[in-house]
Short mmCIF file of C-alpha atoms in Angstrom, two decimals:
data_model
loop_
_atom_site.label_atom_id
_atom_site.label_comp_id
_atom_site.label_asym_id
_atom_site.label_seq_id
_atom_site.Cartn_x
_atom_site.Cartn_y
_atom_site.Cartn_z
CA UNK A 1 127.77 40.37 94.24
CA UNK A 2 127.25 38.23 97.32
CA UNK A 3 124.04 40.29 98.36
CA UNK A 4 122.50 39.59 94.83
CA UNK A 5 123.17 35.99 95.19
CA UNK A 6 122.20 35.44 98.68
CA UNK A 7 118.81 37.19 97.69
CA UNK A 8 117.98 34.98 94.52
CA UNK A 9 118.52 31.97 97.14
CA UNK A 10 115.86 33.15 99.56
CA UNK A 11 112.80 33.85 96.75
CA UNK A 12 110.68 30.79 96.98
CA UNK A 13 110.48 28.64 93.75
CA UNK A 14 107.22 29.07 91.34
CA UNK A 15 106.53 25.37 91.67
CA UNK A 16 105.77 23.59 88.25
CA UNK A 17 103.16 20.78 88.41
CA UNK A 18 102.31 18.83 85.21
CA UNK A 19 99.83 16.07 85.16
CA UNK A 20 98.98 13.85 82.38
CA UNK A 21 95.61 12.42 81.49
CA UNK A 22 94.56 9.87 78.84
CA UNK A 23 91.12 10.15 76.90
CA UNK A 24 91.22 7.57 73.81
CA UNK A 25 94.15 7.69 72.00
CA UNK A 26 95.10 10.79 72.84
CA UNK A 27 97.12 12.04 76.19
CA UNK A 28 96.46 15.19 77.64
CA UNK A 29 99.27 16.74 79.49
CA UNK A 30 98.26 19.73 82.10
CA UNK A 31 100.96 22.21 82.96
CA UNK A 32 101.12 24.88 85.33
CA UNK A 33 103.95 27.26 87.17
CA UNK A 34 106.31 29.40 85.47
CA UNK A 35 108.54 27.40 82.33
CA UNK A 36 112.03 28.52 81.84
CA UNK A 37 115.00 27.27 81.08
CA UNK A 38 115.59 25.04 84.25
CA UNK A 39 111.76 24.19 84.23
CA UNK A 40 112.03 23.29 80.96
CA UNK A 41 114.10 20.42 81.52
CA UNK A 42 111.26 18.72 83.21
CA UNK A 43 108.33 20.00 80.29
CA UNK A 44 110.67 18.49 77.87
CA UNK A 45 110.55 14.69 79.53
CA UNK A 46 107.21 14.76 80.37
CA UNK A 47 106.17 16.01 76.73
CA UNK A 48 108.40 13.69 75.42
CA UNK A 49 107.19 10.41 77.94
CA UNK A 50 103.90 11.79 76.96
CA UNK A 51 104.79 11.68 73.40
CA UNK A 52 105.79 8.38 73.13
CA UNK A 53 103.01 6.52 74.78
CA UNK A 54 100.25 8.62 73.00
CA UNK A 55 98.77 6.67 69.92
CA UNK A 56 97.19 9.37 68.19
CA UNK A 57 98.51 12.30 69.97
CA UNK A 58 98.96 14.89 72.39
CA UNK A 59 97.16 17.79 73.48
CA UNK A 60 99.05 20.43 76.27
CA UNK A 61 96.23 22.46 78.56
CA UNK A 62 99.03 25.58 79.48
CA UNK A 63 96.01 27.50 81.37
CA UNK A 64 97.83 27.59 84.36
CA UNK A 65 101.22 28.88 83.34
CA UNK A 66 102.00 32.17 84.50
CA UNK A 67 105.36 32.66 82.90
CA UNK A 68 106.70 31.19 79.68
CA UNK A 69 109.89 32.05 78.00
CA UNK A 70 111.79 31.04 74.48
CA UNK A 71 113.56 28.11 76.03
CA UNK A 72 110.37 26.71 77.22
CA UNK A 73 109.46 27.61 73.35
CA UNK A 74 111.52 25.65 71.95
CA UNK A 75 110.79 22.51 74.09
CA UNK A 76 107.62 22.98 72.53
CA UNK A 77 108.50 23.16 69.23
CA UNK A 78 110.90 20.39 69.20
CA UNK A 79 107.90 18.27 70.76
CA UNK A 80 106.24 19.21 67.56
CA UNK A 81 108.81 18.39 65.59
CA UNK A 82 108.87 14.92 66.90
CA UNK A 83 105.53 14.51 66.82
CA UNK A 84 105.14 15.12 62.99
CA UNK A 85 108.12 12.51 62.45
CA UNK A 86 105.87 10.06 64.17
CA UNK A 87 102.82 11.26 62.54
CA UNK A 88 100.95 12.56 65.93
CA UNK A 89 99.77 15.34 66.41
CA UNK A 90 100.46 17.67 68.73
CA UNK A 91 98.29 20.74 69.67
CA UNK A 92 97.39 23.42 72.63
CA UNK A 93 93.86 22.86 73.48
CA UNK A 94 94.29 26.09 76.15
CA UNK A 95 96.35 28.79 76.64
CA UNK A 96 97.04 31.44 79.87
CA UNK A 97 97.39 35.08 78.70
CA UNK A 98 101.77 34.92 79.15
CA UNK A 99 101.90 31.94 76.62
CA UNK A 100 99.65 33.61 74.14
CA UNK A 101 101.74 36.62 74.01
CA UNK A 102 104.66 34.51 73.73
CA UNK A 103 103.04 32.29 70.90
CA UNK A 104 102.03 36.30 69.10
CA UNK A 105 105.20 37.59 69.67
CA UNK A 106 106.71 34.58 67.83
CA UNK A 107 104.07 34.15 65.20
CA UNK A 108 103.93 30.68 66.26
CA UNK A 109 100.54 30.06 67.73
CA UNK A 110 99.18 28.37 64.70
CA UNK A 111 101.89 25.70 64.52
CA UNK A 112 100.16 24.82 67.56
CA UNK A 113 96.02 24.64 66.75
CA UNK A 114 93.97 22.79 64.65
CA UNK A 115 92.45 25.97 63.35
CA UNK A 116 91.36 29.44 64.47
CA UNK A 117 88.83 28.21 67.44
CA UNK A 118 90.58 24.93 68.17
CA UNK A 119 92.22 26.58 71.66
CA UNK A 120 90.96 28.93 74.40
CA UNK A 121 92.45 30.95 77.09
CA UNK A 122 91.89 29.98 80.29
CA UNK A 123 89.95 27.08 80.02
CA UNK A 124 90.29 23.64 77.69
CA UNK A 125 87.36 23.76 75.04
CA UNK A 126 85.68 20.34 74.79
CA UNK A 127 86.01 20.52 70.82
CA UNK A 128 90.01 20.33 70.97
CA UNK A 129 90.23 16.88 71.80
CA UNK A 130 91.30 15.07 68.53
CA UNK A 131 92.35 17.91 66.06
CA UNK A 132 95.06 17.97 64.64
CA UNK A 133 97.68 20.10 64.43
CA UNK A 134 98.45 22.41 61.57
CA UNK A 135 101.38 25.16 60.37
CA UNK A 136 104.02 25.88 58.47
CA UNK A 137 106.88 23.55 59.42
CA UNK A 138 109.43 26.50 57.75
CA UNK A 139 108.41 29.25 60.38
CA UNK A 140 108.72 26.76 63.20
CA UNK A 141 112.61 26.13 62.09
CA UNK A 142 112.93 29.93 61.63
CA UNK A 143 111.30 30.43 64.74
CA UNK A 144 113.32 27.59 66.72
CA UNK A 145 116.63 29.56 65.25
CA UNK A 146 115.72 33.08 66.75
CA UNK A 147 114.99 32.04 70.50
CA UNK A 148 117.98 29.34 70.65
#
């Protein structure tokens, strides 16, 4: 048991950078690293700083994240949830390959777009700023209940 320990201490950290952008009303938050449960932590402040400073919204460019599990999930969805309360919307204007099978695998991806084309992989499409987000509020509760 002390061997497995002593090696999870010595593999360097996937650092996490998030930066967060304003154009109009909107704020555009930028993520990259791997989002997990202790990563999470800090998605879920910044999203939620983010959140409340944004007048008509936010937008989350996950391009750059490599890994993404439910816990970071459901930081997203409760983002969402809070977003909708405040009448805001909230949306992912791009996607890396690991969050899209996540988002699949959950059948949550469109609680997150403004409509089929409103996200890309990769790269932020110039058309996502200012949608707004659409989905069934009912599959993101179901949805929120499986991962926690």
């Amino acid at each position: 048991m002390e061997c497995v320990t002593a090696l999870q201490h010595m593999q360097p950290l996937v650092p996490v950078t998030l930066s967060v952008d304003a154009i109009g009303d909107r704020l555009i938050v930028t993520a990259s690293g791997e989002f997990d449960l202790e990563s999470g932590r800090i998605l879920q402040q910044t999203l939620s700083d983010a959140l409340d400073h944004a007048v008509g919204g936010l937008e989350l460019d996950l391009a750059g994240v490599e890994f993404c599990d439910c816990s970071a999930l459901n930081v997203l969805l409760r983002v969402r949830h809070r977003a909708l309360q405040a009448s805001k919307s909230f949306i992912l204007c791009a996607i890396s390959p690991a969050v899209a099978r996540l988002l699949a695998l959950t059948g949550t991806l469109p609680l997150f777009t403004a409509g089929e084309e409103a996200y890309s992989t990769r790269r932020p499409r110039n058309g996502c700023h200012g949608a707004k987000s659409s989905g069934d509020d009912q599959a993101a509760e179901n949805t929120h209940s499986k991962c926690a």
